[in-house]
PDB file of C-alpha atoms and ligand atoms in Angstrom:
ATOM      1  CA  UNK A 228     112.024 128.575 110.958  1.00  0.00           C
ATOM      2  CA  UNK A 229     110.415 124.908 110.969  1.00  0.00           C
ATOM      3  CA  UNK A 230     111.242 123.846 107.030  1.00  0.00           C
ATOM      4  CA  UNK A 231     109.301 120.508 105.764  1.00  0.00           C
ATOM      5  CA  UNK A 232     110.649 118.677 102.929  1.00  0.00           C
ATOM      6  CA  UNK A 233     108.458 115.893 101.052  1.00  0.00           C
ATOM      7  CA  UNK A 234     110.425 114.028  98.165  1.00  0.00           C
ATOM      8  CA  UNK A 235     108.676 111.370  96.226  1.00  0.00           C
ATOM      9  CA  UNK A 236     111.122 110.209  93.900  1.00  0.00           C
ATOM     10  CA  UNK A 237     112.249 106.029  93.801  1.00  0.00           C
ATOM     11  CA  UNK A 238     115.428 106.343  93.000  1.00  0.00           C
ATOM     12  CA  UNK A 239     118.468 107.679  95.451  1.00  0.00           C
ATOM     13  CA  UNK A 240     120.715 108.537  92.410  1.00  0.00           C
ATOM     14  CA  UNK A 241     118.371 110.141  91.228  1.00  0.00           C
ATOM     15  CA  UNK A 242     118.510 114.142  90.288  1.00  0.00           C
ATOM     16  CA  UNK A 243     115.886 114.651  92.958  1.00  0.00           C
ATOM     17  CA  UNK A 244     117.179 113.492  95.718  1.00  0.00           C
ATOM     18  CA  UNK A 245     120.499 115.957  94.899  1.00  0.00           C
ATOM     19  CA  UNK A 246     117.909 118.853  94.963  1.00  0.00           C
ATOM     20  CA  UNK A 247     116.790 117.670  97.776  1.00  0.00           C
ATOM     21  CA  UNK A 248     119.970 117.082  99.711  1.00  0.00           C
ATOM     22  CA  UNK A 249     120.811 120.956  98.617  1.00  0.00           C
ATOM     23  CA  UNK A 250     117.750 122.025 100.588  1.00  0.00           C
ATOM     24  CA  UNK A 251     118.612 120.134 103.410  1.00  0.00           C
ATOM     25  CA  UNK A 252     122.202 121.231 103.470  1.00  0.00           C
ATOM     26  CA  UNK A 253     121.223 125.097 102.709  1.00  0.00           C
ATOM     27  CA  UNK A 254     118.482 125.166 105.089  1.00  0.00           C
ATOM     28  CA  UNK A 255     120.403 123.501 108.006  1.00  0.00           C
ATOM     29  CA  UNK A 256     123.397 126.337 106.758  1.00  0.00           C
ATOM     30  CA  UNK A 257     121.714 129.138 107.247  1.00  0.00           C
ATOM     31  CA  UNK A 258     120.525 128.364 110.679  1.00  0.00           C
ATOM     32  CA  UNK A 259     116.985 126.498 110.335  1.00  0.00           C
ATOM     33  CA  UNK A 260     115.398 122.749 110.990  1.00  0.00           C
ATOM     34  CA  UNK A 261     114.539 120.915 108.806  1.00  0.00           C
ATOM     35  CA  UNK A 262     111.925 117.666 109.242  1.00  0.00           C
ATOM     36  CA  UNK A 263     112.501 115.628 106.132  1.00  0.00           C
ATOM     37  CA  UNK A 264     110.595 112.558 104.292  1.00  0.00           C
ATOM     38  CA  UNK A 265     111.879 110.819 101.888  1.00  0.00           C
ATOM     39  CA  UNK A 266     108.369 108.760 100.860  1.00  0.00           C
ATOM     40  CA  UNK A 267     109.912 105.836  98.887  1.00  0.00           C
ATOM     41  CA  UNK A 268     112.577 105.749 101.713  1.00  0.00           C
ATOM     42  CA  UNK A 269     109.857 105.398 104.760  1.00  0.00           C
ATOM     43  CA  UNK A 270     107.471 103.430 102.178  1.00  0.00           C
ATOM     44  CA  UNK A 271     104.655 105.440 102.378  1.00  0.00           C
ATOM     45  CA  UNK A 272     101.619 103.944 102.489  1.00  0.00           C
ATOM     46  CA  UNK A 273      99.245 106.253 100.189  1.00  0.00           C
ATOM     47  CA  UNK A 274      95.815 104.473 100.404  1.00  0.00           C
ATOM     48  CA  UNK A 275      93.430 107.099 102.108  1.00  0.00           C
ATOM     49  CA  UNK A 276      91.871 104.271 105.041  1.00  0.00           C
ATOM     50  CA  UNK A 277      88.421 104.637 106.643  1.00  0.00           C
ATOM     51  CA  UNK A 278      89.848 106.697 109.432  1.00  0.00           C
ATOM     52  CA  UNK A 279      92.380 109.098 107.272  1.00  0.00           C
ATOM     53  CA  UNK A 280      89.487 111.769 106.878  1.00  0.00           C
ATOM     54  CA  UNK A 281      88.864 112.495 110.400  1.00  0.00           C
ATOM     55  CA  UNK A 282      88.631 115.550 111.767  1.00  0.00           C
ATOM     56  CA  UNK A 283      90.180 113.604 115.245  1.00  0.00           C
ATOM     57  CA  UNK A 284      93.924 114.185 116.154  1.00  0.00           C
ATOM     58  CA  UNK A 285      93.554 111.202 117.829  1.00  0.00           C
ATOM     59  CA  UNK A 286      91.831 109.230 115.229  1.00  0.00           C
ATOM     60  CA  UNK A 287      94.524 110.094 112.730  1.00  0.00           C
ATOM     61  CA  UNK A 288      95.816 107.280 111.541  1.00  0.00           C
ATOM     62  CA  UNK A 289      99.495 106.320 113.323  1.00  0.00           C
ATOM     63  CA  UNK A 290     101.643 105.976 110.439  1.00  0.00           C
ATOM     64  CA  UNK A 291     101.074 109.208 109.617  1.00  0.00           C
ATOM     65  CA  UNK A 292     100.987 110.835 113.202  1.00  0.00           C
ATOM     66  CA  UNK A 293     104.646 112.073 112.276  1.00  0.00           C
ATOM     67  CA  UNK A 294     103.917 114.136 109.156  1.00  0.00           C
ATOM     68  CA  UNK A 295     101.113 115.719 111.027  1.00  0.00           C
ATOM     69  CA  UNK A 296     103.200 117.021 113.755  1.00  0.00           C
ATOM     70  CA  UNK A 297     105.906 117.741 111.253  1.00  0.00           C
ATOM     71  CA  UNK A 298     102.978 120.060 109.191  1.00  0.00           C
ATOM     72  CA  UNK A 299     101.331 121.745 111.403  1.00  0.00           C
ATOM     73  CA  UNK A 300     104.776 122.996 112.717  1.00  0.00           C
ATOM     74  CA  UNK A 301     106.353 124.107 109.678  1.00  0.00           C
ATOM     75  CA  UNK A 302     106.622 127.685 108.080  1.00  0.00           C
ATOM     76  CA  UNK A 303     107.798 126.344 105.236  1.00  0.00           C
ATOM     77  CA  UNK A 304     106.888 123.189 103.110  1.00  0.00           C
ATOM     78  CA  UNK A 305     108.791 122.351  99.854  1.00  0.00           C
ATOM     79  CA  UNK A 306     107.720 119.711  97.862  1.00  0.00           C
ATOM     80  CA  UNK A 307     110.245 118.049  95.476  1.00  0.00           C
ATOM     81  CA  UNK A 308     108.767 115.248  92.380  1.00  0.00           C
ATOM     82  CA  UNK A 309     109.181 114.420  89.126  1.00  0.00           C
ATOM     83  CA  UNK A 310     107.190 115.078  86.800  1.00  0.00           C
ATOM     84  CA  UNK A 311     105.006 111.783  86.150  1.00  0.00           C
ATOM     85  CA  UNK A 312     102.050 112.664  83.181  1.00  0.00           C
ATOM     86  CA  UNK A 313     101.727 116.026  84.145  1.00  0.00           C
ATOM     87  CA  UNK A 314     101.173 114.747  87.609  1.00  0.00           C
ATOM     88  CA  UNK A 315     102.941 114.242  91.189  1.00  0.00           C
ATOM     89  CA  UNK A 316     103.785 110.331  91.544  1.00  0.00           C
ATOM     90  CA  UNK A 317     100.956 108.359  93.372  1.00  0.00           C
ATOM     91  CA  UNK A 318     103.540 107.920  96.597  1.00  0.00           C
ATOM     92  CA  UNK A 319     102.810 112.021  96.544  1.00  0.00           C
ATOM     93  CA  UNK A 320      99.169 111.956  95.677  1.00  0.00           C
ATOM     94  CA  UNK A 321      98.940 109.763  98.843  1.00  0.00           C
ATOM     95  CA  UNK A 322     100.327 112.302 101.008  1.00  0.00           C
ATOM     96  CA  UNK A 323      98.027 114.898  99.676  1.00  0.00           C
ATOM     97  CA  UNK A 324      95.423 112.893 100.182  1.00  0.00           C
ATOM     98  CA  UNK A 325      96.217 111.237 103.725  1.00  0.00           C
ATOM     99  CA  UNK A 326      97.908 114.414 104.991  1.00  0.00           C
ATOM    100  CA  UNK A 327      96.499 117.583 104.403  1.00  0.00           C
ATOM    101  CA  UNK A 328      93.220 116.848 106.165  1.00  0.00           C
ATOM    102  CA  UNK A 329      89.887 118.861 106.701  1.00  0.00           C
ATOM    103  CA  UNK A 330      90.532 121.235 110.130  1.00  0.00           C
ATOM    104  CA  UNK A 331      93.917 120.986 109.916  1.00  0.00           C
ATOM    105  CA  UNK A 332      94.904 122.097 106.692  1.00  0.00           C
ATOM    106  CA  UNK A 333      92.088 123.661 105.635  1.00  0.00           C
ATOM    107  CA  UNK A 334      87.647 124.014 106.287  1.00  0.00           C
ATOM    108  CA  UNK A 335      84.943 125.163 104.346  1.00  0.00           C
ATOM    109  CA  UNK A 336      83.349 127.995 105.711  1.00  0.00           C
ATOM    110  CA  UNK A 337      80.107 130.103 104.471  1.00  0.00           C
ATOM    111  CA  UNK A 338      80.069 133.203 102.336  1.00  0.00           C
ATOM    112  CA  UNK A 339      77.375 135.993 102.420  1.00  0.00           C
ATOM    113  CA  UNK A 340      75.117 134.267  99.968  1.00  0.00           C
ATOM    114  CA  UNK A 341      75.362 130.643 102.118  1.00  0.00           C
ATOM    115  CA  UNK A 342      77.793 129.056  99.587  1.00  0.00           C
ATOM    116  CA  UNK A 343      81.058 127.027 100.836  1.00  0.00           C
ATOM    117  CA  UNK A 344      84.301 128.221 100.474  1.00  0.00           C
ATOM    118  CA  UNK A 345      87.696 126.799 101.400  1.00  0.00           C
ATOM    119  CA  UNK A 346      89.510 128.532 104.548  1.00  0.00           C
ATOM    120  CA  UNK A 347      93.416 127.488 104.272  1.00  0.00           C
ATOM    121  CA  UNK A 348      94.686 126.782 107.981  1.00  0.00           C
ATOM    122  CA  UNK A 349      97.776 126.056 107.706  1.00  0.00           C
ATOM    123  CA  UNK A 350     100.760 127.885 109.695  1.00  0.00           C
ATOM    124  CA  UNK A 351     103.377 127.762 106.830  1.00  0.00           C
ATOM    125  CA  UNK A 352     103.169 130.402 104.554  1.00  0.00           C
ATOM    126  CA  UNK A 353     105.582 129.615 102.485  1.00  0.00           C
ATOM    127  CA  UNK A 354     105.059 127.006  99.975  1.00  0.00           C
ATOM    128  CA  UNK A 355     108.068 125.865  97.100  1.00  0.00           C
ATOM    129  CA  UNK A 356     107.548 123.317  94.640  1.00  0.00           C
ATOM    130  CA  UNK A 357     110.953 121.804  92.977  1.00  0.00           C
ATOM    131  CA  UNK A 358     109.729 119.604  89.853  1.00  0.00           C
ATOM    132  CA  UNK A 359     112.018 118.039  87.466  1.00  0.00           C
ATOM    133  CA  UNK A 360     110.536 116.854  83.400  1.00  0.00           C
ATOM    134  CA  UNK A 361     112.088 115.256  80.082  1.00  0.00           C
ATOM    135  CA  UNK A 362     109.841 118.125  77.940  1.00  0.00           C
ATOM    136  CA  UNK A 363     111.096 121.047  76.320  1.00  0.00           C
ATOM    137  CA  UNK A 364     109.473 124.326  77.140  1.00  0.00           C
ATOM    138  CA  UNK A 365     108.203 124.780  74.038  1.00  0.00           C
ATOM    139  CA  UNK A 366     106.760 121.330  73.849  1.00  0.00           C
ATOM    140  CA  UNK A 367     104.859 121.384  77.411  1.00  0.00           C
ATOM    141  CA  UNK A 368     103.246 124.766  76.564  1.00  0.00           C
ATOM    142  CA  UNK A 369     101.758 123.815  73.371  1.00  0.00           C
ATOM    143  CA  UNK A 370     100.516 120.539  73.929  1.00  0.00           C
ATOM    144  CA  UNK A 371     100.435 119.771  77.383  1.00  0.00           C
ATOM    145  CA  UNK A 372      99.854 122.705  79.525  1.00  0.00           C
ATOM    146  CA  UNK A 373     101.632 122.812  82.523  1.00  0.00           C
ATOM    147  CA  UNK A 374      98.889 121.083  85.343  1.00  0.00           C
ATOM    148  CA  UNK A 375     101.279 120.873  87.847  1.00  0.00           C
ATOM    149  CA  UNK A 376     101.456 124.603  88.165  1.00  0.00           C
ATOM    150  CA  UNK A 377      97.794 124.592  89.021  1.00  0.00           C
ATOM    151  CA  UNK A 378      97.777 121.238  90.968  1.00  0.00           C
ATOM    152  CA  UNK A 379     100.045 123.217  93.470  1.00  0.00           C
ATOM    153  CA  UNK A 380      99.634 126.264  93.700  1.00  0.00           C
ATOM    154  CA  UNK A 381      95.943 126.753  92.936  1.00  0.00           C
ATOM    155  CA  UNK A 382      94.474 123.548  93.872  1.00  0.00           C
ATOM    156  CA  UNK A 383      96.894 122.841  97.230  1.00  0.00           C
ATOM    157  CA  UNK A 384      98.802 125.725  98.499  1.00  0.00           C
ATOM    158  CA  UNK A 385      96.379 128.802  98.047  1.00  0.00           C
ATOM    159  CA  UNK A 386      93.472 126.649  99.166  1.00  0.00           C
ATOM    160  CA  UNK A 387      95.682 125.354 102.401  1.00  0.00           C
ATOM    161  CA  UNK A 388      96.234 129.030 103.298  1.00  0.00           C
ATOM    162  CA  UNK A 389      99.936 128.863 101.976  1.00  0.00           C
ATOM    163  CA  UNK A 390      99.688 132.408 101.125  1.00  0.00           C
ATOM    164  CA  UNK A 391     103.823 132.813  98.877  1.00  0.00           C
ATOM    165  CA  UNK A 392     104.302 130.029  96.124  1.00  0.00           C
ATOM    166  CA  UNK A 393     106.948 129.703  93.824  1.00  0.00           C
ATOM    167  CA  UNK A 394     107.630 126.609  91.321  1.00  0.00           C
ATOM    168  CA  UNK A 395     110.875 125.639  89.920  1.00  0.00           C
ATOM    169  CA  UNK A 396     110.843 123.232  86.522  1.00  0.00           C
ATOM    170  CA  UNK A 397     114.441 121.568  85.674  1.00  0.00           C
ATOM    171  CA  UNK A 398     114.530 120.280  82.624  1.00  0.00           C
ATOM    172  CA  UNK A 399     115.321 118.404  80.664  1.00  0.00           C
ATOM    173  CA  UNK A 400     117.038 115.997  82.776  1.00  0.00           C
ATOM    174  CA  UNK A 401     117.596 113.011  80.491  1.00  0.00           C
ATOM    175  CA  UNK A 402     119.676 115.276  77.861  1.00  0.00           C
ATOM    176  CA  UNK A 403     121.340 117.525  81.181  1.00  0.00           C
ATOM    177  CA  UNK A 404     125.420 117.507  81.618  1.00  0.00           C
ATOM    178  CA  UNK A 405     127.121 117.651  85.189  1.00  0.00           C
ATOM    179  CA  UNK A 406     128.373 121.184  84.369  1.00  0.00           C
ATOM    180  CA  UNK A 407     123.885 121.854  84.180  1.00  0.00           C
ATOM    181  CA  UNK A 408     122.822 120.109  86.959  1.00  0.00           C
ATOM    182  CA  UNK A 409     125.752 121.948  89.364  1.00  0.00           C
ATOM    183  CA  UNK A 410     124.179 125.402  87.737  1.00  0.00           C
ATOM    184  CA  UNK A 411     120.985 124.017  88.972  1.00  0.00           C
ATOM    185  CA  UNK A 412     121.732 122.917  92.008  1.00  0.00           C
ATOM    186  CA  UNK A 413     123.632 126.628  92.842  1.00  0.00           C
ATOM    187  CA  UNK A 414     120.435 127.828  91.620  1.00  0.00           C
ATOM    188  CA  UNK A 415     118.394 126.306  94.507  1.00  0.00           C
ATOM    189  CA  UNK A 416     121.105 127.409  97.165  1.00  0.00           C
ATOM    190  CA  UNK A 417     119.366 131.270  96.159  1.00  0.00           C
ATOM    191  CA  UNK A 418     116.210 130.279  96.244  1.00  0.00           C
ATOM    192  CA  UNK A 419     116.355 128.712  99.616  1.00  0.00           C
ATOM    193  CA  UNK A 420     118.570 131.879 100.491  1.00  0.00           C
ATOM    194  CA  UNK A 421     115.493 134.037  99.467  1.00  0.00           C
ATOM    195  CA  UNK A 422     112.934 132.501 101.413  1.00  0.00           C
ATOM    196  CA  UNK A 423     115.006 131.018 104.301  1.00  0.00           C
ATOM    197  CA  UNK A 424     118.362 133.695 105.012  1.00  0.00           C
ATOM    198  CA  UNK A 425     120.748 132.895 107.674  1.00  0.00           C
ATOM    199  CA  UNK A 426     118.672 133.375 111.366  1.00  0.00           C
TER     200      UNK A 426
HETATM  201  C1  LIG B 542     105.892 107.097  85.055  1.00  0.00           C
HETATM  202  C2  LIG B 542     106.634 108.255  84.417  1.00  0.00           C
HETATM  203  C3  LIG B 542     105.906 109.268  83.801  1.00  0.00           C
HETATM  204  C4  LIG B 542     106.574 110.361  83.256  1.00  0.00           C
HETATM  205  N1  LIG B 542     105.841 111.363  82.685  1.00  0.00           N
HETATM  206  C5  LIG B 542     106.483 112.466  82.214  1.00  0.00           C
HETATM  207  C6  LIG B 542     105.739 113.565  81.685  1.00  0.00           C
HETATM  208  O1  LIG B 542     104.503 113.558  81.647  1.00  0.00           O
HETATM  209  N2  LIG B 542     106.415 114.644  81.235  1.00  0.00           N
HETATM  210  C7  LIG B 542     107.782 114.696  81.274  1.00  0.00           C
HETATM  211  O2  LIG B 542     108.352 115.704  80.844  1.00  0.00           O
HETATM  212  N3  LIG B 542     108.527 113.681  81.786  1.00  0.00           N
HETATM  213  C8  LIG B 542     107.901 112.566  82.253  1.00  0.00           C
HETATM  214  N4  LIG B 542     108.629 111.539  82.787  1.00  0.00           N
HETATM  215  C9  LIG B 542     110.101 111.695  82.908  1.00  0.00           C
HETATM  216  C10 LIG B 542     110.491 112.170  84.307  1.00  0.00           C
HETATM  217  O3  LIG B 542     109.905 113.421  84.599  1.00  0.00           O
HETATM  218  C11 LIG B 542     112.009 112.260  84.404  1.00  0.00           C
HETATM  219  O4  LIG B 542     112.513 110.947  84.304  1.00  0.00           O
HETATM  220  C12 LIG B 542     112.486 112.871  85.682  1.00  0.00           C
HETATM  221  O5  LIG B 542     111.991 114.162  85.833  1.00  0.00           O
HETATM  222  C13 LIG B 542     114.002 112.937  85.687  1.00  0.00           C
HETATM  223  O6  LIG B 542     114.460 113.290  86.965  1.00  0.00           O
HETATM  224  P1  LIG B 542     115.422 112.305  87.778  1.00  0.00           P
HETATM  225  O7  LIG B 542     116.741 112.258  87.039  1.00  0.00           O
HETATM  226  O8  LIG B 542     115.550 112.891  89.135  1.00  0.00           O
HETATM  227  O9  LIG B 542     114.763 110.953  87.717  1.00  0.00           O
HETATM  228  C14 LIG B 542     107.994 110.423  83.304  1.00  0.00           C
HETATM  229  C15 LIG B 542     108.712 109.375  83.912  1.00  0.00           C
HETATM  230  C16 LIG B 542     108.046 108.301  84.462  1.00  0.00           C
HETATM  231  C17 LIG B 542     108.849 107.195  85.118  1.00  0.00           C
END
């Protein structure tokens, strides 16, 4: 299997980029490729442009020629952020917005009674989200909600056709110990097991 890995996180210490180095490492293992982008690493550039929304292979714009090959030939995408207000960092906004364009990722077909409705078109059917927070359980669910959950699986995955989701939440980082974060990282070693066994 074709595995693409997005990480939008600034800092190369950071916990993030160890769950995303476990991916790598786990997916490579058991026998698959991996195309990787580390967005602060390549300096993204998230501004949508006049010609981002096209419908045009060729008009896509080229500094993001890359990821398009890279998505349309991936079974699997995993996503790895932190969690910024409830939200993915604007570096991963960007590639939402610059990336998963109309025809390619998904259209907007017509029902029975003439309405639009989304059509997901992408070839991966797999879609994992890895997100890491500073808020207790307890905390997130009665005050904040939990948007991201929605963000990705309802509001990107489903509606790109991405048909199995699943969502990991480590937290909370700032008050984690090594002994933690190695429990963490052998948890992500299964999950990548589960969705992407030895070939
Ligand atoms: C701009 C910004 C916004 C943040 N917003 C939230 C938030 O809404 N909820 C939360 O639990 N943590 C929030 N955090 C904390 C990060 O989620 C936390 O630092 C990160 O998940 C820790 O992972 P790391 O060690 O890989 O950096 C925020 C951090 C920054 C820099």
């Amino acid at each position: 299997m074709n595995v693409l890995i997005i990480l939008g996180h600034p800092d190369n210490n950071s916990f993030n980029h160890a769950l995303a180095e476990t991916c790598i490492t786990q997916i490579q293992n058991n026998g698959h490729s991996v195309y990787f982008h580390d967005l602060y690493k390549e300096q993204f550039n998230p501004l949508l442009g006049e010609c981002n929304n096209s419908t045009n292979e060729l008009e896509i714009a080229e500094d993001i020629k890359n990821h398009y090959f890279d998505l349309i030939n991936s079974d699997g995408i995993i996503i790895i952020h932190p969690n910024w207000w409830g939200q993915p960092p604007a570096i991963v906004k960007g590639w939402i917005d610059r990336v998963l364009i109309p025809d390619v990722a998904y259209q907007f077909v017509k029902d029975e009674r003439g309405e639009d409705f989304p059509k997901g078109l992408l070839k991966a059917k797999i879609g994992l989200v890895l997100n890491t927070s500073n808020t207790s359980k307890d905390i997130e669910d009665k005050l904040y909600k939990d948007p991201l959950e929605t963000i990705w699986e309802k509001r990107i995955f489903n509606f790109c056709g991405v048909s199995q989701f699943e969502r990991r939440n480590f937290r909370v980082v700032k008050d984690s110990n090594m002994s933690q974060r190695l429990n963490w990282l052998a948890e992500v070693r299964l999950l990548m097991d589960s969705y992407f066994p030895k070939a």
